[in-house]
Amino acid sequence: MDGTLTFLGLESSCDDTAAAVVRAGPEGAVILSSVVAGQDALHAAFGGVVPEIAARAHAERIDLCVEQALEQAGLPLAAMDGIAVTAGPGLIGGVLAAVMCAKGLSAATGLPLVGVNHLAGHALTPRLTDALAFPYLMLLVSGGHCQFLLVEGVDRFRRLGGTIDDAPGEAFDKTAKLLGLPQPGGPAVEAEAAQGDARRFAFPRPLLDRPGCDLSFSGLKTALLRARDAVIAARGGIPVQDRRDLCAGFQAAVADVLAEKSRRALVECPGITGFAVAGGVAANATLRGRLMAVAAAAGVPFLAPPLRLCTDNAAMIAWAGIERFRAGLTDDLALSARPRWPLDSTAPALLGSGKKGAKA
Ligand code: KG4
Ligand code: ZN
């Protein structure tokens, strides 16, 4: 054999049920299939992810996702070299669904089982897409995560900072809700902001006055609520231009904070090969532009994987499984699902748990 490995990956830690097949060889890695069954419609009426509904949907759909992933890859289960599964952190009922499925498949076939940290899946994605060498800086910005990670090895992560309350995606979603825009809020707020004046409302830039890379977004949410209420009190509603200006002001505050904290994180990481982003919020063009400029000023390459690999998916889990397997890090049927699982066990625990479950 030439060291080529083909892995099945499973993911069910939040509100996407996913399965994928990834093959990695001397020429690099190829995603042979990547199936993602989202749950937006199931949770829409509740304004957030309902853990019990998510867990049930994962349990119902994970087998089907695996079947589809194998079919689309054109390979039988027996052609796999191993099975990788997200074992945490996340909503425990959901995590269990894929862990139980992966254990069943491993027990039935004798294939090696590799438990993967969901955040490691995101953090290792630039190696799947761009073969990025260690060490590099990763900013995870999604509806459930927000942290700066120095990625030094397959199993070596140093957290430089993270949110002490909400994730930025949550703040975008809440902003959309307060302004009567559809969910998920990020794209809707971005579209409104494009036609707004970011200077009209003065929103705070939380934690910029403190050293370090920790972030906070809950105060920004409150500031937006107050500004909205002031508009309603003065105008009897939210006129279209006011809504656009509120969105633009909010987005500028988030982008300013993330850009400045990224600049500081880059100063803390001399000798890195790149600065990569992942997570749904990384889709925001204004934010991407700012981060790109910060990386350019620091003389570091900027990497943003395609959006389908920035958001939750199982290809990143299959890939992380391959990386762990190559490093000799495998599990057995005693693998357990973990609701909390910090990547950097030396960093102090982050506060808050967010609408999408515990943050690591
Ligand atoms: O990574 P993701 O798909 O799911 C998890 O949170 O795990 O991220 C979803 C989040 C949502 O909060 C959504 O509003 C936000 O990413 N988002 C955006 C944009 N597109 C998605 N936020 C800002 N601007 C966008 N264009
Ligand atoms: Zn995620």
mmCIF file of C-alpha atoms and ligand atoms in Angstrom:
data_model
loop_
_atom_site.group_PDB
_atom_site.id
_atom_site.type_symbol
_atom_site.label_atom_id
_atom_site.label_comp_id
_atom_site.label_asym_id
_atom_site.label_seq_id
_atom_site.Cartn_x
_atom_site.Cartn_y
_atom_site.Cartn_z
ATOM 1 C CA MET A 1 0.000 0.000 0.000
ATOM 2 C CA ASP A 2 1.095 3.604 -0.618
ATOM 3 C CA GLY A 3 -0.283 4.909 2.674
ATOM 4 C CA THR A 4 -3.641 5.858 1.162
ATOM 5 C CA LEU A 5 -6.399 5.910 3.773
ATOM 6 C CA THR A 6 -10.155 6.091 3.247
ATOM 7 C CA PHE A 7 -12.297 7.069 6.234
ATOM 8 C CA LEU A 8 -15.996 7.362 6.918
ATOM 9 C CA GLY A 9 -16.791 10.355 9.146
ATOM 10 C CA LEU A 10 -19.931 10.908 11.242
ATOM 11 C CA GLU A 11 -21.126 14.140 12.883
ATOM 12 C CA SER A 12 -24.202 14.889 15.049
ATOM 13 C CA SER A 13 -23.027 17.256 17.778
ATOM 14 C CA CYS A 14 -25.278 20.217 17.021
ATOM 15 C CA ASP A 15 -28.093 20.658 14.506
ATOM 16 C CA ASP A 16 -26.597 19.026 11.415
ATOM 17 C CA THR A 17 -26.581 15.255 10.892
ATOM 18 C CA ALA A 18 -23.695 14.463 8.584
ATOM 19 C CA ALA A 19 -21.650 11.640 7.052
ATOM 20 C CA ALA A 20 -18.753 11.812 4.606
ATOM 21 C CA VAL A 21 -16.068 9.727 2.958
ATOM 22 C CA VAL A 22 -12.561 11.199 2.639
ATOM 23 C CA ARG A 23 -9.549 9.596 0.990
ATOM 24 C CA ALA A 24 -6.034 10.781 1.733
ATOM 25 C CA GLY A 25 -2.929 9.659 -0.102
ATOM 26 C CA PRO A 26 0.482 10.910 -1.150
ATOM 27 C CA GLU A 27 -1.146 13.315 -3.653
ATOM 28 C CA GLY A 28 -3.310 14.927 -0.969
ATOM 29 C CA ALA A 29 -6.862 14.477 0.252
ATOM 30 C CA VAL A 30 -10.107 14.129 -1.704
ATOM 31 C CA ILE A 31 -13.641 14.407 -0.354
ATOM 32 C CA LEU A 32 -15.431 11.505 -2.054
ATOM 33 C CA SER A 33 -18.800 12.438 -0.545
ATOM 34 C CA SER A 34 -20.209 14.795 2.073
ATOM 35 C CA VAL A 35 -23.854 14.534 3.127
ATOM 36 C CA VAL A 36 -25.343 17.104 5.523
ATOM 37 C CA ALA A 37 -28.949 16.916 6.749
ATOM 38 C CA GLY A 38 -29.728 20.212 8.479
ATOM 39 C CA GLN A 39 -32.482 20.758 11.031
ATOM 40 C CA ASP A 40 -33.312 24.466 10.642
ATOM 41 C CA ALA A 41 -36.964 23.743 9.851
ATOM 42 C CA LEU A 42 -37.413 21.510 12.925
ATOM 43 C CA HIS A 43 -36.203 24.208 15.330
ATOM 44 C CA ALA A 44 -37.500 27.319 13.537
ATOM 45 C CA ALA A 45 -40.573 27.715 15.729
ATOM 46 C CA PHE A 46 -38.525 27.654 18.953
ATOM 47 C CA GLY A 47 -35.945 30.368 18.233
ATOM 48 C CA GLY A 48 -33.027 28.053 18.974
ATOM 49 C CA VAL A 49 -31.931 24.436 18.865
ATOM 50 C CA VAL A 50 -34.102 22.207 21.093
ATOM 51 C CA PRO A 51 -31.780 19.436 22.357
ATOM 52 C CA GLU A 52 -34.442 16.691 22.512
ATOM 53 C CA ILE A 53 -35.692 17.413 19.004
ATOM 54 C CA ALA A 54 -32.122 17.524 17.693
ATOM 55 C CA ALA A 55 -31.202 14.212 19.369
ATOM 56 C CA ARG A 56 -34.241 12.425 17.973
ATOM 57 C CA ALA A 57 -33.662 13.743 14.451
ATOM 58 C CA HIS A 58 -29.984 12.704 14.581
ATOM 59 C CA ALA A 59 -30.944 9.184 15.731
ATOM 60 C CA GLU A 60 -33.475 8.918 12.910
ATOM 61 C CA ARG A 61 -31.202 10.227 10.186
ATOM 62 C CA ILE A 62 -27.633 9.169 10.892
ATOM 63 C CA ASP A 63 -27.980 5.706 9.300
ATOM 64 C CA LEU A 64 -29.475 7.245 6.188
ATOM 65 C CA CYS A 65 -26.679 9.818 5.948
ATOM 66 C CA VAL A 66 -24.073 7.033 6.208
ATOM 67 C CA GLU A 67 -25.818 5.038 3.452
ATOM 68 C CA GLN A 68 -25.944 8.100 1.216
ATOM 69 C CA ALA A 69 -22.319 9.026 1.868
ATOM 70 C CA LEU A 70 -21.132 5.519 0.920
ATOM 71 C CA GLU A 71 -23.393 5.429 -2.114
ATOM 72 C CA GLN A 72 -22.213 8.826 -3.366
ATOM 73 C CA ALA A 73 -18.594 7.775 -2.825
ATOM 74 C CA GLY A 74 -19.345 4.591 -4.784
ATOM 75 C CA LEU A 75 -17.729 2.472 -2.079
ATOM 76 C CA PRO A 76 -18.938 -0.256 0.281
ATOM 77 C CA LEU A 77 -18.300 0.013 4.025
ATOM 78 C CA ALA A 78 -15.709 -2.753 3.640
ATOM 79 C CA ALA A 79 -13.575 -0.395 1.510
ATOM 80 C CA MET A 80 -13.058 1.930 4.491
ATOM 81 C CA ASP A 81 -9.863 1.898 6.543
ATOM 82 C CA GLY A 82 -11.542 3.367 9.591
ATOM 83 C CA ILE A 83 -14.524 5.170 11.072
ATOM 84 C CA ALA A 84 -14.215 8.626 12.631
ATOM 85 C CA VAL A 85 -16.944 10.133 14.757
ATOM 86 C CA THR A 86 -17.464 13.388 16.650
ATOM 87 C CA ALA A 87 -17.368 12.343 20.313
ATOM 88 C CA GLY A 88 -17.927 15.901 21.656
ATOM 89 C CA PRO A 89 -18.253 18.665 22.630
ATOM 90 C CA GLY A 90 -21.927 19.291 21.933
ATOM 91 C CA LEU A 91 -25.483 18.457 22.890
ATOM 92 C CA ILE A 92 -25.010 15.084 24.525
ATOM 93 C CA GLY A 93 -28.145 13.388 23.116
ATOM 94 C CA GLY A 94 -27.036 14.349 19.642
ATOM 95 C CA VAL A 95 -23.386 13.368 20.079
ATOM 96 C CA LEU A 96 -24.547 9.950 21.311
ATOM 97 C CA ALA A 97 -26.474 9.245 18.105
ATOM 98 C CA ALA A 98 -23.378 9.222 15.860
ATOM 99 C CA VAL A 99 -21.129 7.662 18.527
ATOM 100 C CA MET A 100 -23.521 4.704 18.913
ATOM 101 C CA CYS A 101 -23.835 4.345 15.146
ATOM 102 C CA ALA A 102 -20.047 4.439 14.662
ATOM 103 C CA LYS A 103 -19.505 1.903 17.421
ATOM 104 C CA GLY A 104 -22.050 -0.423 15.824
ATOM 105 C CA LEU A 105 -20.328 -0.146 12.440
ATOM 106 C CA SER A 106 -16.910 -0.683 13.995
ATOM 107 C CA ALA A 107 -18.074 -3.702 16.016
ATOM 108 C CA ALA A 108 -19.725 -5.252 12.957
ATOM 109 C CA THR A 109 -16.781 -4.747 10.589
ATOM 110 C CA GLY A 110 -13.756 -4.729 12.866
ATOM 111 C CA LEU A 111 -12.727 -1.341 11.385
ATOM 112 C CA PRO A 112 -10.702 0.984 13.649
ATOM 113 C CA LEU A 113 -12.757 3.605 15.517
ATOM 114 C CA VAL A 114 -11.447 7.141 16.025
ATOM 115 C CA GLY A 115 -13.209 9.646 18.300
ATOM 116 C CA VAL A 116 -12.766 13.241 17.124
ATOM 117 C CA ASN A 117 -13.223 16.530 18.959
ATOM 118 C CA HIS A 118 -15.655 18.622 16.883
ATOM 119 C CA LEU A 119 -13.503 21.727 17.331
ATOM 120 C CA ALA A 120 -10.429 19.789 16.163
ATOM 121 C CA GLY A 121 -12.445 18.929 13.038
ATOM 122 C CA HIS A 122 -12.877 22.648 12.306
ATOM 123 C CA ALA A 123 -9.318 23.449 13.346
ATOM 124 C CA LEU A 124 -7.703 20.824 11.075
ATOM 125 C CA THR A 125 -9.803 21.708 7.996
ATOM 126 C CA PRO A 126 -7.116 23.976 6.409
ATOM 127 C CA ARG A 127 -4.928 20.857 6.184
ATOM 128 C CA LEU A 128 -7.693 19.021 4.296
ATOM 129 C CA THR A 129 -8.307 21.904 1.878
ATOM 130 C CA ASP A 130 -4.841 23.474 1.569
ATOM 131 C CA ALA A 131 -2.382 20.998 3.147
ATOM 132 C CA LEU A 132 -1.430 23.833 5.523
ATOM 133 C CA ALA A 133 1.614 22.940 7.646
ATOM 134 C CA PHE A 134 1.702 23.353 11.440
ATOM 135 C CA PRO A 135 1.760 25.709 13.274
ATOM 136 C CA TYR A 136 -1.040 28.065 12.195
ATOM 137 C CA LEU A 137 -3.609 30.323 13.808
ATOM 138 C CA MET A 138 -7.299 29.426 13.554
ATOM 139 C CA LEU A 139 -10.270 31.673 14.351
ATOM 140 C CA LEU A 140 -13.501 29.726 14.842
ATOM 141 C CA VAL A 141 -16.553 31.976 14.508
ATOM 142 C CA SER A 142 -19.954 30.315 14.335
ATOM 143 C CA GLY A 143 -23.314 30.130 16.071
ATOM 144 C CA GLY A 144 -21.795 27.932 18.760
ATOM 145 C CA HIS A 145 -18.076 28.689 18.857
ATOM 146 C CA CYS A 146 -15.748 31.636 19.041
ATOM 147 C CA GLN A 147 -12.099 31.095 19.844
ATOM 148 C CA PHE A 148 -8.552 31.675 18.671
ATOM 149 C CA LEU A 149 -6.502 28.471 18.489
ATOM 150 C CA LEU A 150 -2.820 28.059 17.801
ATOM 151 C CA VAL A 151 -2.797 24.701 15.990
ATOM 152 C CA GLU A 152 0.598 23.121 16.634
ATOM 153 C CA GLY A 153 -0.101 19.478 15.838
ATOM 154 C CA VAL A 154 -2.848 16.915 15.251
ATOM 155 C CA ASP A 155 -3.461 16.799 18.981
ATOM 156 C CA ARG A 156 -1.785 20.024 20.090
ATOM 157 C CA PHE A 157 -3.916 23.127 20.388
ATOM 158 C CA ARG A 158 -3.342 26.274 22.406
ATOM 159 C CA ARG A 159 -6.358 28.488 23.033
ATOM 160 C CA LEU A 160 -5.293 32.124 22.962
ATOM 161 C CA GLY A 161 -8.733 33.479 23.786
ATOM 162 C CA GLY A 162 -12.427 33.041 23.223
ATOM 163 C CA THR A 163 -15.823 34.480 23.946
ATOM 164 C CA ILE A 164 -16.729 34.857 27.594
ATOM 165 C CA ASP A 165 -20.455 34.816 26.788
ATOM 166 C CA ASP A 166 -22.177 34.476 23.386
ATOM 167 C CA ALA A 167 -20.798 33.360 20.047
ATOM 168 C CA PRO A 168 -20.924 36.014 17.280
ATOM 169 C CA GLY A 169 -23.375 33.945 15.219
ATOM 170 C CA GLU A 170 -25.779 34.021 18.157
ATOM 171 C CA ALA A 171 -25.462 37.801 18.251
ATOM 172 C CA PHE A 172 -26.231 38.023 14.507
ATOM 173 C CA ASP A 173 -29.230 35.724 14.983
ATOM 174 C CA LYS A 174 -30.506 37.743 17.944
ATOM 175 C CA THR A 175 -30.058 40.996 16.034
ATOM 176 C CA ALA A 176 -32.105 39.597 13.159
ATOM 177 C CA LYS A 177 -34.820 38.491 15.566
ATOM 178 C CA LEU A 178 -34.980 41.915 17.257
ATOM 179 C CA LEU A 179 -35.274 43.629 13.878
ATOM 180 C CA GLY A 180 -37.859 41.251 12.412
ATOM 181 C CA LEU A 181 -35.459 39.624 9.947
ATOM 182 C CA PRO A 182 -35.503 35.876 9.097
ATOM 183 C CA GLN A 183 -33.276 33.163 10.637
ATOM 184 C CA PRO A 184 -30.452 32.289 10.398
ATOM 185 C CA GLY A 185 -29.778 35.952 11.036
ATOM 186 C CA GLY A 186 -26.251 36.379 9.687
ATOM 187 C CA PRO A 187 -27.015 36.532 5.955
ATOM 188 C CA ALA A 188 -30.112 38.694 6.543
ATOM 189 C CA VAL A 189 -28.229 41.199 8.721
ATOM 190 C CA GLU A 190 -25.356 41.304 6.224
ATOM 191 C CA ALA A 191 -27.730 42.063 3.331
ATOM 192 C CA GLU A 192 -29.388 44.919 5.271
ATOM 193 C CA ALA A 193 -26.032 46.247 6.472
ATOM 194 C CA ALA A 194 -24.839 46.569 2.875
ATOM 195 C CA GLN A 195 -27.318 49.432 2.440
ATOM 196 C CA GLY A 196 -26.833 51.017 5.838
ATOM 197 C CA ASP A 197 -24.669 53.688 7.425
ATOM 198 C CA ALA A 198 -22.380 52.038 9.991
ATOM 199 C CA ARG A 199 -21.550 55.350 11.666
ATOM 200 C CA ARG A 200 -25.087 56.407 12.591
ATOM 201 C CA PHE A 201 -25.431 54.280 15.734
ATOM 202 C CA ALA A 202 -22.486 54.155 18.121
ATOM 203 C CA PHE A 203 -22.241 50.561 19.328
ATOM 204 C CA PRO A 204 -19.662 49.443 21.912
ATOM 205 C CA ARG A 205 -16.523 47.478 21.016
ATOM 206 C CA PRO A 206 -16.577 45.063 24.000
ATOM 207 C CA LEU A 207 -13.291 44.068 25.698
ATOM 208 C CA LEU A 208 -11.080 46.108 23.351
ATOM 209 C CA ASP A 209 -9.967 48.059 26.410
ATOM 210 C CA ARG A 210 -8.625 44.852 27.972
ATOM 211 C CA PRO A 211 -5.425 43.142 26.891
ATOM 212 C CA GLY A 212 -5.528 39.683 25.364
ATOM 213 C CA CYS A 213 -7.740 37.860 22.889
ATOM 214 C CA ASP A 214 -10.926 37.172 24.867
ATOM 215 C CA LEU A 215 -14.155 38.406 23.325
ATOM 216 C CA SER A 216 -17.676 39.284 24.451
ATOM 217 C CA PHE A 217 -20.824 39.766 22.379
ATOM 218 C CA SER A 218 -23.704 39.852 24.833
ATOM 219 C CA GLY A 219 -23.301 43.575 25.631
ATOM 220 C CA LEU A 220 -23.504 44.333 21.931
ATOM 221 C CA LYS A 221 -26.829 42.519 21.770
ATOM 222 C CA THR A 222 -28.149 44.629 24.635
ATOM 223 C CA ALA A 223 -26.879 47.830 22.984
ATOM 224 C CA LEU A 224 -28.707 46.885 19.814
ATOM 225 C CA LEU A 225 -31.913 46.215 21.760
ATOM 226 C CA ARG A 226 -31.690 49.688 23.384
ATOM 227 C CA ALA A 227 -31.006 51.419 20.083
ATOM 228 C CA ARG A 228 -33.909 49.599 18.453
ATOM 229 C CA ASP A 229 -36.258 50.556 21.299
ATOM 230 C CA ALA A 230 -35.171 54.194 21.003
ATOM 231 C CA VAL A 231 -35.982 54.104 17.274
ATOM 232 C CA ILE A 232 -39.384 52.563 17.960
ATOM 233 C CA ALA A 233 -40.134 55.135 20.668
ATOM 234 C CA ALA A 234 -39.201 58.014 18.339
ATOM 235 C CA ARG A 235 -40.683 56.716 15.082
ATOM 236 C CA GLY A 236 -43.470 54.355 16.176
ATOM 237 C CA GLY A 237 -41.792 51.453 14.343
ATOM 238 C CA ILE A 238 -38.531 50.592 12.600
ATOM 239 C CA PRO A 239 -38.313 52.427 9.260
ATOM 240 C CA VAL A 240 -36.374 50.550 6.572
ATOM 241 C CA GLN A 241 -33.348 52.877 6.607
ATOM 242 C CA ASP A 242 -33.120 52.745 10.403
ATOM 243 C CA ARG A 243 -33.073 48.965 10.252
ATOM 244 C CA ARG A 244 -30.282 49.033 7.676
ATOM 245 C CA ASP A 245 -28.271 51.495 9.764
ATOM 246 C CA LEU A 246 -28.730 49.383 12.904
ATOM 247 C CA CYS A 247 -27.516 46.286 11.025
ATOM 248 C CA ALA A 248 -24.539 48.153 9.575
ATOM 249 C CA GLY A 249 -23.555 49.561 12.977
ATOM 250 C CA PHE A 250 -23.837 46.161 14.639
ATOM 251 C CA GLN A 251 -21.848 44.374 11.917
ATOM 252 C CA ALA A 252 -19.114 47.035 12.020
ATOM 253 C CA ALA A 253 -18.777 46.563 15.790
ATOM 254 C CA VAL A 254 -18.419 42.765 15.428
ATOM 255 C CA ALA A 255 -15.914 43.164 12.582
ATOM 256 C CA ASP A 256 -13.882 45.781 14.488
ATOM 257 C CA VAL A 257 -13.635 43.589 17.575
ATOM 258 C CA LEU A 258 -12.729 40.417 15.658
ATOM 259 C CA ALA A 259 -10.182 42.284 13.521
ATOM 260 C CA GLU A 260 -8.419 43.871 16.504
ATOM 261 C CA LYS A 261 -8.396 40.620 18.505
ATOM 262 C CA SER A 262 -7.046 38.781 15.431
ATOM 263 C CA ARG A 263 -4.272 41.369 15.139
ATOM 264 C CA ARG A 264 -3.335 40.704 18.768
ATOM 265 C CA ALA A 265 -3.510 36.914 18.320
ATOM 266 C CA LEU A 266 -1.175 37.165 15.314
ATOM 267 C CA VAL A 267 1.338 39.124 17.411
ATOM 268 C CA GLU A 268 1.278 36.246 19.921
ATOM 269 C CA CYS A 269 2.072 33.668 17.219
ATOM 270 C CA PRO A 270 5.358 34.422 15.482
ATOM 271 C CA GLY A 271 6.472 31.910 12.855
ATOM 272 C CA ILE A 272 3.056 30.606 11.845
ATOM 273 C CA THR A 273 2.312 29.354 8.322
ATOM 274 C CA GLY A 274 -1.096 31.012 8.024
ATOM 275 C CA PHE A 275 -4.216 32.531 9.580
ATOM 276 C CA ALA A 276 -7.350 30.475 8.872
ATOM 277 C CA VAL A 277 -11.033 31.024 9.677
ATOM 278 C CA ALA A 278 -13.895 28.567 10.029
ATOM 279 C CA GLY A 279 -17.537 28.694 11.091
ATOM 280 C CA GLY A 280 -20.694 30.131 9.549
ATOM 281 C CA VAL A 281 -19.873 33.734 10.502
ATOM 282 C CA ALA A 282 -16.740 33.492 8.330
ATOM 283 C CA ALA A 283 -19.182 33.746 5.392
ATOM 284 C CA ASN A 284 -19.595 37.444 6.207
ATOM 285 C CA ALA A 285 -17.856 39.386 3.435
ATOM 286 C CA THR A 286 -17.182 42.495 5.544
ATOM 287 C CA LEU A 287 -15.585 40.386 8.263
ATOM 288 C CA ARG A 288 -13.558 38.336 5.784
ATOM 289 C CA GLY A 289 -12.252 41.526 4.204
ATOM 290 C CA ARG A 290 -11.150 42.871 7.572
ATOM 291 C CA LEU A 291 -9.456 39.610 8.598
ATOM 292 C CA MET A 292 -7.717 39.390 5.257
ATOM 293 C CA ALA A 293 -6.331 42.902 5.755
ATOM 294 C CA VAL A 294 -5.127 42.070 9.273
ATOM 295 C CA ALA A 295 -3.341 38.950 7.972
ATOM 296 C CA ALA A 296 -1.786 40.913 5.098
ATOM 297 C CA ALA A 297 -0.526 43.587 7.512
ATOM 298 C CA ALA A 298 1.080 40.828 9.595
ATOM 299 C CA GLY A 299 2.600 39.272 6.452
ATOM 300 C CA VAL A 300 0.761 35.970 7.013
ATOM 301 C CA PRO A 301 -1.254 34.042 4.350
ATOM 302 C CA PHE A 302 -5.030 34.134 4.948
ATOM 303 C CA LEU A 303 -7.087 30.978 4.403
ATOM 304 C CA ALA A 304 -10.859 30.635 4.329
ATOM 305 C CA PRO A 305 -12.043 27.154 3.348
ATOM 306 C CA PRO A 306 -15.151 27.002 1.113
ATOM 307 C CA LEU A 307 -18.277 27.696 3.139
ATOM 308 C CA ARG A 308 -19.585 24.109 3.057
ATOM 309 C CA LEU A 309 -16.364 23.118 4.853
ATOM 310 C CA CYS A 310 -16.459 26.130 7.208
ATOM 311 C CA THR A 311 -19.861 25.139 8.583
ATOM 312 C CA ASP A 312 -20.617 21.840 10.318
ATOM 313 C CA ASN A 313 -19.923 18.814 8.121
ATOM 314 C CA ALA A 314 -18.535 15.280 8.412
ATOM 315 C CA ALA A 315 -15.690 15.593 5.879
ATOM 316 C CA MET A 316 -13.730 17.525 8.510
ATOM 317 C CA ILE A 317 -14.388 14.692 10.987
ATOM 318 C CA ALA A 318 -13.276 11.989 8.527
ATOM 319 C CA TRP A 319 -10.138 14.052 7.812
ATOM 320 C CA ALA A 320 -9.370 14.613 11.516
ATOM 321 C CA GLY A 321 -9.896 10.854 11.986
ATOM 322 C CA ILE A 322 -7.298 10.147 9.302
ATOM 323 C CA GLU A 323 -4.864 12.581 10.931
ATOM 324 C CA ARG A 324 -5.353 10.970 14.355
ATOM 325 C CA PHE A 325 -5.092 7.449 12.927
ATOM 326 C CA ARG A 326 -1.803 8.359 11.218
ATOM 327 C CA ALA A 327 -0.551 9.656 14.563
ATOM 328 C CA GLY A 328 -1.515 6.368 16.244
ATOM 329 C CA LEU A 329 -4.414 7.938 18.158
ATOM 330 C CA THR A 330 -7.263 5.444 17.920
ATOM 331 C CA ASP A 331 -10.123 4.473 20.241
ATOM 332 C CA ASP A 332 -12.048 1.339 21.017
ATOM 333 C CA LEU A 333 -15.645 0.496 21.861
ATOM 334 C CA ALA A 334 -15.231 2.164 25.252
ATOM 335 C CA LEU A 335 -15.252 5.569 23.461
ATOM 336 C CA SER A 336 -17.676 7.856 25.280
ATOM 337 C CA ALA A 337 -19.621 10.929 24.210
ATOM 338 C CA ARG A 338 -18.515 14.124 25.977
ATOM 339 C CA PRO A 339 -20.723 17.224 26.320
ATOM 340 C CA ARG A 340 -17.691 19.374 27.237
ATOM 341 C CA TRP A 341 -14.282 18.709 25.796
ATOM 342 C CA PRO A 342 -11.841 21.632 25.681
ATOM 343 C CA LEU A 343 -9.188 21.273 22.995
ATOM 344 C CA ASP A 344 -6.670 22.993 25.214
ATOM 345 C CA SER A 345 -6.940 21.401 28.643
ATOM 346 C CA THR A 346 -4.507 23.941 30.103
ATOM 347 C CA ALA A 347 -6.646 26.988 29.240
ATOM 348 C CA PRO A 348 -9.196 28.138 31.845
ATOM 349 C CA ALA A 349 -12.810 27.097 31.116
ATOM 350 C CA LEU A 350 -14.841 29.593 29.136
ATOM 351 C CA LEU A 351 -18.022 30.944 30.636
ATOM 352 C CA GLY A 352 -21.439 30.681 29.064
ATOM 353 C CA SER A 353 -23.016 27.866 27.183
ATOM 354 C CA GLY A 354 -24.833 29.462 24.263
ATOM 355 C CA LYS A 355 -27.995 28.402 22.483
ATOM 356 C CA LYS A 356 -26.237 25.573 20.692
ATOM 357 C CA GLY A 357 -24.879 23.872 23.784
ATOM 358 C CA ALA A 358 -21.756 23.986 25.842
ATOM 359 C CA LYS A 359 -18.716 25.796 24.557
ATOM 360 C CA ALA A 360 -15.463 24.013 25.057
HETATM 361 O O1 KG4 B 1 -21.002 27.123 11.606
HETATM 362 P P1 KG4 B 1 -22.476 27.275 11.567
HETATM 363 O O2 KG4 B 1 -23.208 26.860 10.312
HETATM 364 O O3 KG4 B 1 -23.179 26.470 12.708
HETATM 365 C C1 KG4 B 1 -22.781 26.418 14.001
HETATM 366 O O4 KG4 B 1 -22.938 27.422 14.709
HETATM 367 O O5 KG4 B 1 -22.296 25.348 14.421
HETATM 368 O O6 KG4 B 1 -22.775 28.798 11.869
HETATM 369 C C2 KG4 B 1 -24.079 29.303 11.848
HETATM 370 C C3 KG4 B 1 -24.041 30.740 12.264
HETATM 371 C C4 KG4 B 1 -25.424 31.340 12.435
HETATM 372 O O7 KG4 B 1 -25.488 31.983 13.684
HETATM 373 C C5 KG4 B 1 -25.526 32.318 11.266
HETATM 374 O O8 KG4 B 1 -26.343 33.441 11.540
HETATM 375 C C6 KG4 B 1 -24.090 32.710 11.059
HETATM 376 O O9 KG4 B 1 -23.355 31.526 11.270
HETATM 377 N N1 KG4 B 1 -23.879 33.224 9.707
HETATM 378 C C7 KG4 B 1 -23.458 34.494 9.443
HETATM 379 C C8 KG4 B 1 -23.461 34.619 8.028
HETATM 380 N N2 KG4 B 1 -23.851 33.423 7.493
HETATM 381 C C9 KG4 B 1 -24.096 32.580 8.543
HETATM 382 N N3 KG4 B 1 -23.118 35.499 10.248
HETATM 383 C C10 KG4 B 1 -22.760 36.664 9.676
HETATM 384 N N4 KG4 B 1 -22.752 36.883 8.350
HETATM 385 C C11 KG4 B 1 -23.090 35.892 7.487
HETATM 386 N N5 KG4 B 1 -23.082 36.109 6.174
HETATM 387 ZN ZN ZN B 2 -19.097 23.523 14.462
#
